[in-house]
Short mmCIF file of C-alpha atoms in Angstrom, two decimals:
data_model
loop_
_atom_site.label_atom_id
_atom_site.label_comp_id
_atom_site.label_asym_id
_atom_site.label_seq_id
_atom_site.Cartn_x
_atom_site.Cartn_y
_atom_site.Cartn_z
CA MET A 25 101.80 80.26 85.61
CA LYS A 26 100.76 82.76 82.97
CA LYS A 27 101.13 86.38 83.99
CA ARG A 28 97.61 87.44 83.04
CA LYS A 29 96.25 84.50 84.97
CA VAL A 30 98.24 85.70 87.96
CA MET A 31 96.67 89.16 87.73
CA ALA A 32 93.24 87.58 87.48
CA MET A 33 94.01 85.60 90.62
CA LEU A 34 95.15 88.76 92.40
CA LEU A 35 91.95 90.58 91.50
CA SER A 36 89.76 87.66 92.46
CA CYS A 37 91.45 87.47 95.86
CA ILE A 38 90.95 91.17 96.48
CA LEU A 39 87.38 91.17 95.30
CA ALA A 40 86.64 88.10 97.40
CA GLY A 41 87.61 90.21 100.39
CA SER A 42 84.92 92.70 99.44
CA LEU A 43 82.26 90.02 99.76
CA VAL A 44 83.40 89.28 103.28
CA ALA A 45 83.69 92.94 104.31
CA CYS A 46 80.85 94.47 102.40
CA GLY A 47 80.94 98.20 102.47
CA GLY A 48 82.24 101.40 101.05
CA GLY A 49 85.69 102.73 100.73
CA ASN A 50 88.75 104.84 101.43
CA SER A 51 92.39 105.32 100.14
CA GLY A 52 96.16 107.47 97.76
CA THR A 53 99.87 110.46 92.89
CA ASP A 54 104.21 111.14 90.13
CA GLN A 55 102.54 110.29 88.66
CA THR A 56 101.21 112.20 91.21
CA ALA A 57 102.29 109.01 93.40
CA GLY A 58 102.87 110.44 93.45
CA GLU A 59 101.85 113.76 92.53
CA SER A 60 100.22 112.58 91.24
CA ALA A 61 101.04 111.74 91.90
CA PRO A 62 102.30 110.56 92.04
CA ALA A 63 102.20 114.30 90.96
CA PRO A 64 103.23 113.07 90.52
CA LYS A 65 103.57 112.01 89.27
CA THR A 66 106.87 115.78 87.82
CA GLU A 67 109.25 114.62 85.58
CA THR A 68 112.25 116.85 85.14
CA GLU A 69 114.47 114.47 83.26
CA GLU A 70 117.77 116.33 83.20
CA THR A 71 120.77 114.31 84.29
CA ASN A 72 124.49 114.31 83.66
CA ASP A 73 126.57 111.65 82.01
CA ASP A 74 128.66 111.04 85.13
CA ALA A 75 127.47 107.88 86.86
CA GLY A 76 129.01 108.38 90.26
CA SER A 77 132.06 107.91 92.41
CA GLU A 78 134.69 105.24 91.98
CA SER A 79 135.12 102.63 94.66
CA GLU A 80 137.68 103.64 97.23
CA ALA A 81 138.35 100.14 98.53
CA GLU A 82 139.26 97.10 96.49
CA ALA A 83 139.25 94.60 99.36
CA PRO A 84 136.09 92.43 99.54
CA ALA A 85 133.61 93.30 102.26
CA ALA A 86 133.32 91.03 105.25
CA ASP A 87 130.43 88.58 105.25
CA SER A 88 127.81 88.92 107.93
CA ALA A 89 126.55 85.93 109.87
CA ASP A 90 123.51 85.59 107.62
CA GLY A 91 125.54 85.58 104.42
CA GLY A 92 124.98 89.22 103.46
CA ALA A 93 128.03 91.36 102.69
CA ALA A 94 128.69 94.17 105.14
CA ALA A 95 128.19 97.59 103.56
CA ASP A 96 126.84 101.09 104.06
CA ILE A 97 124.27 102.01 101.41
CA THR A 98 121.90 104.91 100.75
CA LEU A 99 118.23 104.75 99.80
CA TRP A 100 116.55 107.82 98.33
CA THR A 101 112.80 107.47 98.11
CA TYR A 102 110.12 109.56 96.49
CA PRO A 103 106.89 109.83 98.53
CA ILE A 104 105.26 106.61 97.37
CA GLY A 105 102.55 106.34 100.01
CA ASN A 106 104.19 105.91 103.41
CA TRP A 107 107.56 105.22 101.83
CA GLY A 108 107.86 108.96 102.31
CA ASP A 109 107.25 108.62 106.07
CA SER A 110 110.38 108.10 108.17
CA ALA A 111 108.64 106.14 110.93
CA THR A 112 107.24 103.63 108.42
CA VAL A 113 110.52 103.26 106.56
CA ASP A 114 112.46 102.89 109.81
CA GLY A 115 110.24 99.94 110.62
CA LEU A 116 110.83 98.35 107.21
CA ILE A 117 114.59 98.78 107.56
CA ALA A 118 114.47 97.30 111.06
CA ASN A 119 112.92 94.18 109.53
CA PHE A 120 115.74 94.09 106.99
CA ASN A 121 118.45 94.54 109.60
CA ALA A 122 117.00 91.73 111.68
CA VAL A 123 118.09 89.47 108.84
CA TYR A 124 121.03 91.47 107.47
CA PRO A 125 122.54 93.30 110.46
CA ASP A 126 125.76 94.24 108.67
CA ILE A 127 124.12 96.28 105.90
CA ASN A 128 123.50 99.82 107.10
CA VAL A 129 120.85 101.75 105.16
CA THR A 130 120.72 105.55 105.29
CA VAL A 131 117.55 107.13 103.89
CA GLU A 132 116.93 110.46 102.12
CA TYR A 133 113.30 111.52 101.59
CA LEU A 134 112.50 113.29 98.31
CA ASP A 135 109.44 115.12 97.03
CA TYR A 136 108.18 115.72 93.52
CA THR A 137 109.04 119.40 93.56
CA ASN A 138 112.79 119.18 94.16
CA GLY A 139 113.58 115.47 94.12
CA ASP A 140 114.83 115.32 90.55
CA ASP A 141 117.06 118.33 91.08
CA GLN A 142 118.51 116.74 94.22
CA ILE A 143 119.38 113.56 92.37
CA ASN A 144 120.78 115.42 89.36
CA THR A 145 122.98 117.48 91.68
CA ALA A 146 124.15 114.31 93.42
CA ILE A 147 125.02 112.74 90.06
CA GLU A 148 127.00 115.78 89.03
CA GLY A 149 128.94 115.63 92.30
CA ASN A 150 129.64 111.88 92.02
CA GLN A 151 127.42 111.30 95.07
CA ALA A 152 124.43 109.50 93.52
CA PRO A 153 122.42 107.36 95.96
CA ASP A 154 122.81 103.61 95.82
CA ILE A 155 119.07 102.84 95.63
CA VAL A 156 116.16 104.95 94.39
CA LEU A 157 112.48 104.07 94.81
CA GLU A 158 110.47 105.48 91.91
CA GLY A 159 108.94 104.59 88.55
CA PRO A 160 110.12 103.46 85.11
CA GLU A 161 109.89 106.94 83.59
CA ARG A 162 112.83 107.94 85.78
CA LEU A 163 114.67 104.69 86.47
CA VAL A 164 114.39 103.18 82.98
CA ALA A 165 113.61 105.91 80.45
CA ASN A 166 115.80 108.59 82.04
CA TRP A 167 118.72 107.50 84.21
CA GLY A 168 118.82 103.97 82.83
CA ALA A 169 118.79 105.18 79.23
CA LYS A 170 121.73 107.44 80.08
CA GLY A 171 123.82 104.54 81.34
CA LEU A 172 123.71 105.56 84.99
CA MET A 173 121.94 102.52 86.45
CA VAL A 174 122.89 98.93 87.25
CA ASP A 175 121.48 96.03 85.24
CA LEU A 176 119.12 94.18 87.61
CA GLY A 177 118.68 91.22 85.31
CA ASP A 178 119.87 88.76 87.95
CA LEU A 179 116.89 89.70 90.14
CA TRP A 180 114.55 88.94 87.24
CA THR A 181 114.63 85.19 87.70
CA ASP A 182 112.36 82.84 85.78
CA GLU A 183 110.06 82.81 88.80
CA ALA A 184 109.89 86.62 88.85
CA LYS A 185 109.13 86.75 85.14
CA SER A 186 106.39 84.13 85.50
CA THR A 187 104.57 85.91 88.32
CA ILE A 188 104.96 89.65 87.73
CA TYR A 189 102.23 91.18 85.57
CA GLU A 190 103.38 91.38 81.95
CA SER A 191 102.76 95.09 81.46
CA VAL A 192 104.77 95.79 84.61
CA GLU A 193 107.74 93.74 83.42
CA SER A 194 107.75 95.44 80.01
CA ALA A 195 107.92 98.84 81.70
CA CYS A 196 110.96 97.85 83.76
CA VAL A 197 113.17 96.84 80.84
CA SER A 198 114.82 99.18 78.36
CA ALA A 199 114.45 99.00 74.58
CA ASP A 200 117.75 97.10 74.40
CA GLY A 201 116.64 94.53 76.97
CA VAL A 202 118.28 95.78 80.18
CA TYR A 203 116.29 95.61 83.43
CA TYR A 204 116.84 98.88 85.27
CA GLU A 205 113.96 98.51 87.73
CA TYR A 206 112.68 95.81 90.03
CA PRO A 207 109.01 96.58 90.76
CA LEU A 208 107.23 96.57 94.09
CA CYS A 209 103.75 98.07 93.69
CA MET A 210 101.28 99.44 91.19
CA THR A 211 98.02 101.33 90.85
CA ALA A 212 95.60 102.49 88.19
CA HIS A 213 94.75 106.20 88.13
CA THR A 214 91.04 106.93 87.95
CA MET A 215 88.71 109.90 87.85
CA ALA A 216 86.03 110.56 90.46
CA ILE A 217 82.63 112.19 90.79
CA ASN A 218 80.76 113.87 93.62
CA ARG A 219 77.97 111.34 94.01
CA ASP A 220 75.82 113.75 96.02
CA ILE A 221 75.80 116.32 93.21
CA PHE A 222 75.17 113.66 90.57
CA GLU A 223 72.27 112.21 92.57
CA LYS A 224 70.68 115.61 92.98
CA ALA A 225 71.06 116.30 89.25
CA GLY A 226 69.57 112.95 88.24
CA ALA A 227 72.84 112.10 86.49
CA MET A 228 73.45 108.70 88.11
CA GLN A 229 71.26 107.11 85.43
CA TYR A 230 74.11 107.59 82.98
CA ILE A 231 76.62 105.56 85.01
CA ASP A 232 77.24 101.82 85.26
CA GLU A 233 77.85 102.00 88.99
CA GLU A 234 78.63 98.31 89.40
CA ASN A 235 81.53 98.39 86.93
CA ARG A 236 82.31 102.10 87.46
CA THR A 237 82.21 102.76 83.72
CA TRP A 238 80.28 105.04 81.39
CA THR A 239 80.10 105.71 77.68
CA THR A 240 81.24 108.91 76.05
CA GLU A 241 77.64 109.70 75.14
CA ASN A 242 76.46 109.20 78.71
CA PHE A 243 79.37 111.27 80.02
CA GLN A 244 78.07 114.16 77.94
CA LYS A 245 74.53 113.62 79.19
CA ALA A 246 75.67 113.44 82.81
CA VAL A 247 77.70 116.64 82.58
CA GLN A 248 74.79 118.48 80.98
CA ALA A 249 72.44 117.21 83.69
CA VAL A 250 74.75 118.56 86.39
CA VAL A 251 74.99 121.90 84.58
CA ASP A 252 71.21 122.05 84.28
CA SER A 253 70.91 121.43 88.02
CA GLY A 254 72.80 124.65 88.67
CA HIS A 255 76.38 123.41 89.12
CA ALA A 256 78.25 125.23 86.34
CA ASN A 257 81.77 124.01 87.17
CA VAL A 258 81.46 120.30 86.55
CA GLY A 259 85.11 119.64 85.72
CA ALA A 260 88.27 121.28 84.41
CA VAL A 261 90.94 120.37 81.89
CA TYR A 262 93.71 121.75 84.11
CA CYS A 263 96.88 122.82 82.31
CA SER A 264 99.04 125.25 84.25
CA GLY A 265 101.78 122.61 84.36
CA GLN A 266 102.45 118.91 84.17
CA GLY A 267 101.22 117.99 87.66
CA GLY A 268 98.63 115.24 87.38
CA ASP A 269 98.78 115.15 83.59
CA GLN A 270 98.02 111.43 83.58
CA GLY A 271 94.42 112.49 84.15
CA THR A 272 94.12 114.74 81.12
CA ARG A 273 95.95 112.23 78.92
CA ALA A 274 93.60 109.43 79.97
CA LEU A 275 90.54 111.62 79.49
CA VAL A 276 91.49 112.55 75.93
CA ASN A 277 92.70 109.08 74.91
CA ASN A 278 89.67 107.22 76.28
CA LEU A 279 86.82 109.33 74.89
CA TYR A 280 87.14 107.94 71.36
CA GLY A 281 89.85 105.29 71.71
CA GLY A 282 92.92 107.33 70.81
CA THR A 283 96.49 106.51 71.78
CA PHE A 284 99.31 108.59 73.18
CA THR A 285 102.20 106.60 71.66
CA ASN A 286 102.62 103.67 69.34
CA ALA A 287 102.76 100.14 70.75
CA GLU A 288 106.55 100.06 70.49
CA HIS A 289 106.87 103.28 72.53
CA THR A 290 109.07 104.86 69.89
CA GLU A 291 106.87 107.76 68.78
CA TYR A 292 103.98 109.93 69.93
CA THR A 293 100.61 109.42 68.21
CA ALA A 294 98.37 111.92 70.01
CA ASN A 295 97.51 113.56 66.67
CA SER A 296 95.15 110.73 65.78
CA PRO A 297 91.66 111.67 64.51
CA GLU A 298 90.23 110.10 67.69
CA ASN A 299 92.19 112.42 69.98
CA ILE A 300 91.44 115.49 67.91
CA LYS A 301 87.75 114.59 68.07
CA ALA A 302 88.02 114.16 71.86
CA LEU A 303 89.65 117.57 72.36
CA GLU A 304 87.04 119.23 70.17
CA LEU A 305 84.31 117.57 72.23
CA LEU A 306 85.77 118.75 75.54
CA LYS A 307 86.20 122.27 74.21
CA SER A 308 82.54 122.37 73.19
CA MET A 309 81.01 121.01 76.39
CA ASN A 310 79.17 123.20 78.87
CA GLY A 311 80.54 122.60 82.36
CA ILE A 312 84.01 121.50 81.21
CA ASN A 313 86.52 124.34 81.15
CA PHE A 314 90.13 124.47 80.02
CA ASP A 315 91.83 126.15 82.99
CA ALA A 316 95.41 127.37 82.57
CA SER A 317 95.52 128.62 86.15
CA ILE A 318 95.49 125.21 87.86
CA ALA A 319 97.34 121.87 87.77
CA GLY A 320 96.34 118.46 89.08
CA GLY A 321 96.87 119.23 92.75
CA ASP A 322 94.70 122.33 92.50
CA GLU A 323 91.96 120.37 90.78
CA ILE A 324 92.01 117.80 93.58
CA ASN A 325 91.57 120.53 96.18
CA MET A 326 88.71 122.11 94.24
CA PHE A 327 86.98 118.76 93.86
CA CYS A 328 87.36 118.00 97.56
CA ASN A 329 85.88 121.37 98.57
CA GLY A 330 82.90 120.95 96.25
CA THR A 331 83.86 123.51 93.59
CA PHE A 332 84.09 120.81 90.91
CA ALA A 333 81.65 117.94 90.58
CA MET A 334 84.32 115.66 89.15
CA ALA A 335 88.08 115.20 89.20
CA PHE A 336 90.28 113.76 86.48
CA CYS A 337 93.39 113.63 88.69
CA TRP A 338 92.44 110.89 91.12
CA ASN A 339 93.45 107.57 92.60
CA ILE A 340 93.14 105.82 95.93
CA ALA A 341 95.90 107.92 97.48
CA GLN A 342 93.94 111.09 96.83
CA GLU A 343 90.88 109.80 98.65
CA LYS A 344 92.94 108.55 101.60
CA ASN A 345 94.88 111.80 101.82
CA ASN A 346 91.75 113.94 101.72
CA LEU A 347 89.28 112.02 103.87
CA GLU A 348 89.08 114.80 106.43
CA ASN A 349 88.47 117.41 103.72
CA ILE A 350 85.57 115.67 101.96
CA SER A 351 81.97 116.10 103.07
CA PHE A 352 80.32 114.12 100.26
CA GLU A 353 80.40 110.60 98.87
CA VAL A 354 83.21 110.08 96.37
CA LEU A 355 82.52 107.64 93.56
CA PRO A 356 85.74 106.64 91.77
CA MET A 357 85.15 106.05 88.06
CA ALA A 358 86.94 104.81 84.97
CA PHE A 359 87.23 107.40 82.21
CA PRO A 360 84.36 107.49 79.69
CA THR A 361 84.90 105.53 76.49
CA ASP A 362 83.18 105.16 73.16
CA SER A 363 84.06 101.44 73.10
CA GLY A 364 83.14 100.51 76.67
CA ALA A 365 86.68 99.29 77.36
CA PRO A 366 88.56 101.91 79.42
CA GLN A 367 92.36 102.03 79.36
CA LEU A 368 93.60 103.67 82.54
CA CYS A 369 97.02 105.18 83.04
CA GLY A 370 98.91 103.32 85.71
CA GLY A 371 101.60 103.90 88.23
CA ILE A 372 104.41 101.40 88.73
CA TRP A 373 106.98 101.91 91.46
CA GLY A 374 110.06 99.93 92.31
CA PHE A 375 113.77 100.03 92.97
CA GLY A 376 116.74 100.98 90.81
CA ILE A 377 120.46 101.08 91.65
CA PHE A 378 122.86 103.79 90.54
CA ASP A 379 126.17 102.41 89.30
CA ASN A 380 128.57 104.10 91.69
CA GLY A 381 131.42 101.75 90.89
CA ASP A 382 131.40 99.86 94.20
CA ALA A 383 130.65 96.16 93.75
CA ALA A 384 130.06 95.57 97.47
CA LYS A 385 127.50 98.37 97.68
CA ILE A 386 125.75 97.14 94.54
CA GLU A 387 125.49 93.63 95.97
CA ALA A 388 124.17 94.98 99.27
CA ALA A 389 121.64 97.12 97.41
CA LYS A 390 120.41 94.06 95.49
CA THR A 391 120.08 92.19 98.78
CA PHE A 392 117.93 95.01 100.14
CA ILE A 393 115.70 95.04 97.05
CA ASP A 394 115.31 91.28 97.03
CA PHE A 395 114.29 91.32 100.70
CA MET A 396 111.77 94.15 100.34
CA ALA A 397 110.16 92.85 97.14
CA ASN A 398 110.52 89.07 97.38
CA ASP A 399 110.80 87.91 100.99
CA GLU A 400 107.61 86.01 101.75
CA LYS A 401 107.11 87.63 105.16
CA GLN A 402 108.22 91.12 104.18
CA VAL A 403 106.79 91.83 100.74
CA ALA A 404 103.21 92.39 101.92
CA GLU A 405 104.41 94.97 104.46
CA SER A 406 106.56 96.67 101.81
CA VAL A 407 103.60 96.94 99.45
CA LYS A 408 101.12 98.04 102.11
CA ALA A 409 103.49 100.87 103.02
CA SER A 410 102.91 102.21 99.50
CA SER A 411 99.09 102.17 99.82
CA TYR A 412 98.97 100.47 96.42
CA TRP A 413 98.81 96.89 95.12
CA PRO A 414 101.48 94.23 94.61
CA VAL A 415 102.83 93.60 91.13
CA LYS A 416 102.44 89.86 91.58
CA ASP A 417 100.05 87.45 93.28
CA ILE A 418 100.73 87.40 97.01
CA GLY A 419 97.10 87.02 98.04
CA ASN A 420 94.68 89.63 99.35
CA ILE A 421 96.88 91.85 101.51
CA TYR A 422 94.00 94.27 102.12
CA GLU A 423 91.37 91.85 103.37
CA GLY A 424 88.83 93.77 105.42
CA ASP A 425 89.88 97.15 104.01
CA GLU A 426 86.72 98.33 102.25
CA LEU A 427 88.29 101.27 100.47
CA MET A 428 91.20 99.30 99.02
CA THR A 429 88.70 96.66 97.89
CA GLU A 430 86.58 99.32 96.19
CA TYR A 431 89.52 100.65 94.19
CA SER A 432 90.92 97.21 93.35
CA LYS A 433 88.44 96.84 90.49
CA PHE A 434 90.31 99.51 88.50
CA VAL A 435 93.53 97.50 88.27
CA GLU A 436 91.93 95.32 85.60
CA TYR A 437 91.40 98.43 83.46
CA MET A 438 95.07 99.38 83.48
CA GLY A 439 96.27 100.07 79.95
CA ASP A 440 99.62 100.34 78.24
CA TYR A 441 102.40 101.86 80.37
CA TYR A 442 103.76 104.21 77.72
CA GLN A 443 105.59 106.63 80.02
CA VAL A 444 108.94 105.09 79.02
CA VAL A 445 108.99 106.54 75.50
CA GLY A 446 111.93 108.79 74.64
CA GLY A 447 111.65 112.53 75.16
CA TRP A 448 109.15 112.03 77.97
CA ALA A 449 110.03 115.17 79.94
CA GLU A 450 109.74 117.38 76.87
CA ALA A 451 106.50 115.67 75.84
CA ARG A 452 104.90 116.39 79.21
CA THR A 453 105.69 120.07 78.89
CA ALA A 454 104.45 120.15 75.31
CA TRP A 455 101.21 118.44 76.39
CA TRP A 456 100.07 121.10 78.83
CA ASN A 457 101.20 123.83 76.45
CA MET A 458 98.97 122.23 73.81
CA LEU A 459 96.01 122.12 76.19
CA GLN A 460 96.51 125.80 76.93
CA GLN A 461 96.46 126.58 73.21
CA VAL A 462 93.24 124.63 72.72
CA GLY A 463 91.67 126.35 75.69
CA SER A 464 92.59 129.78 74.38
CA GLY A 465 90.87 129.12 71.05
CA ALA A 466 93.62 127.72 68.83
CA ASP A 467 92.70 125.26 66.10
CA VAL A 468 92.74 121.82 67.72
CA THR A 469 94.38 120.00 64.82
CA THR A 470 97.13 122.60 64.53
CA ALA A 471 97.84 122.55 68.27
CA VAL A 472 97.97 118.75 68.43
CA GLU A 473 100.23 118.52 65.38
CA GLU A 474 102.59 120.97 67.05
CA PHE A 475 102.61 118.81 70.18
CA VAL A 476 103.45 115.66 68.25
CA THR A 477 106.19 117.41 66.27
CA THR A 478 107.81 118.69 69.46
CA ALA A 479 107.49 115.41 71.34
CA ASN A 480 108.79 113.24 68.50
CA ALA A 481 111.73 115.59 67.95
CA ALA A 482 112.65 115.11 71.62
CA ALA A 483 112.25 111.34 71.32
CA ALA A 484 114.50 111.23 68.25
CA ALA A 485 117.17 113.31 69.97
CA GLN A 486 117.43 111.04 73.00
#
C-alpha cells in the first residue's frame, strides 16, 4: 500500500466521522507540543559526547513467561498531550505490563523549560534514560547525530515502511540512513481567528471557511477590515524567544511560497525573495505588530482573552487546553498563501533509545516501543493519549469527537518536516533575533541575510 494512499485513507476515515457526528469542535505545542508546543515546541540542543553508562552485568536477562526479557528501564517523556500526565501514563504502562510483566518501566516527566537541561545533565553523568518520547529535532538531529542513540532500524520493518506516512519516515532517519526514532503521533500546526470579531468586521467574506484557507490578498483585506472595525491589535509577530516559532516561520513561508531550508535539509534558504517580500508585507500592515515582548505562549493567552483577533501559534492542543478561557468561537485556519496551497509546519512525536551499553535494556526498550506503537489493541490508546493523530492508518480513532474531526482537515496540508537540518538550535535563536531586527526598523534583506549566514554556519559546523 502506497504511503500517500494510506494518509488519504486516514483522512477519509476521520472526515467520515464528521458526517456522522456533525458539529463543531474542540482540542492541543515543542513544537509547542508541545510548546508549542509543543512550545514547544524549545530546542536547546546542547549535549555531551558521552553516551551513557556501561552495562554492569554480562549475564543474559531471564525470559518472562510471555517471551519478553526481564529488565528495569526508564522512560522520560516530554508533555506530548497526556503523555505528560502520570495517571494516563500509568494506565498505558499497566497495559504493557499485562503482557510483559517482567519489564519494569520507571517514568520521568519533563517540560519544555528544563527538559533538555535535565537530559543533558543525565548524559554527562552517564545516567541517560533508556527511552525518550519526543520529536525528530531532538532524537534524530541532535542526540542521534551525536552518536548517542540506538539504531531502531529493526523496528522499521517493510510493513512499517509501507504504512507510515512518507514525510514522517523521512524525518525519523538521519542523513546517513540510521533510524533514530520510531514515530507514534503527528499534528499540523495551524493559525486561528476570533470568528466573532471577524463576523462583526465583515471579514468572513475573505475566507474559504469550508477548506479553512485564504489567499494572501484576502488576508490583507481581512486584517484591514478588522482594523477598520475598531480592533487595532489584529495579530502579532511575536519574537521575544523561540517559543512557538513554528507559527512565525509558517506565516512568513506561506505568504508568497518561500522555503525555510532546501529540500535536502542541508542549508537554510529563508533569504529567498519570497520570504523577504513576506516580511516586508507584514511590517507594512496595519494591525500586525512585531512584538519583542512576547513569545508564542503569550500570544496564545492574548488571543484567548480577546486582545488579539488572530493567533499564529495554534493547534488542536491549544484549543483543548484553553476551552475554559475562551468566550468566542475559534476558527482554526491554514496560513494565507499566494498560491492557494498552504504548507503547514507539523509536529511528529515518537520514541528514541539512548545507547547506555546494556543490551538487555535496549531490547526491553524496543519491546516497549513496539507494544505502544504497533500492538493492534494498544496503539489507538497510545495515540489518543497524545491528543494528536496516528502516523499510519489505524482507522478513525476519534469517531464522534467533533473537535478532533474539525482539526483533522489540516493534516492534509502538512508540508516538509525540515526541523532536522543541522544547526537547528542556533537557527531558532537567530530567527527570533532577525524578527526583532525587522520589527525595530532594520532593513529586511540585511536582517534575513544575517540570519541565513548565522544558521548555515551552525549547520556547517555540526
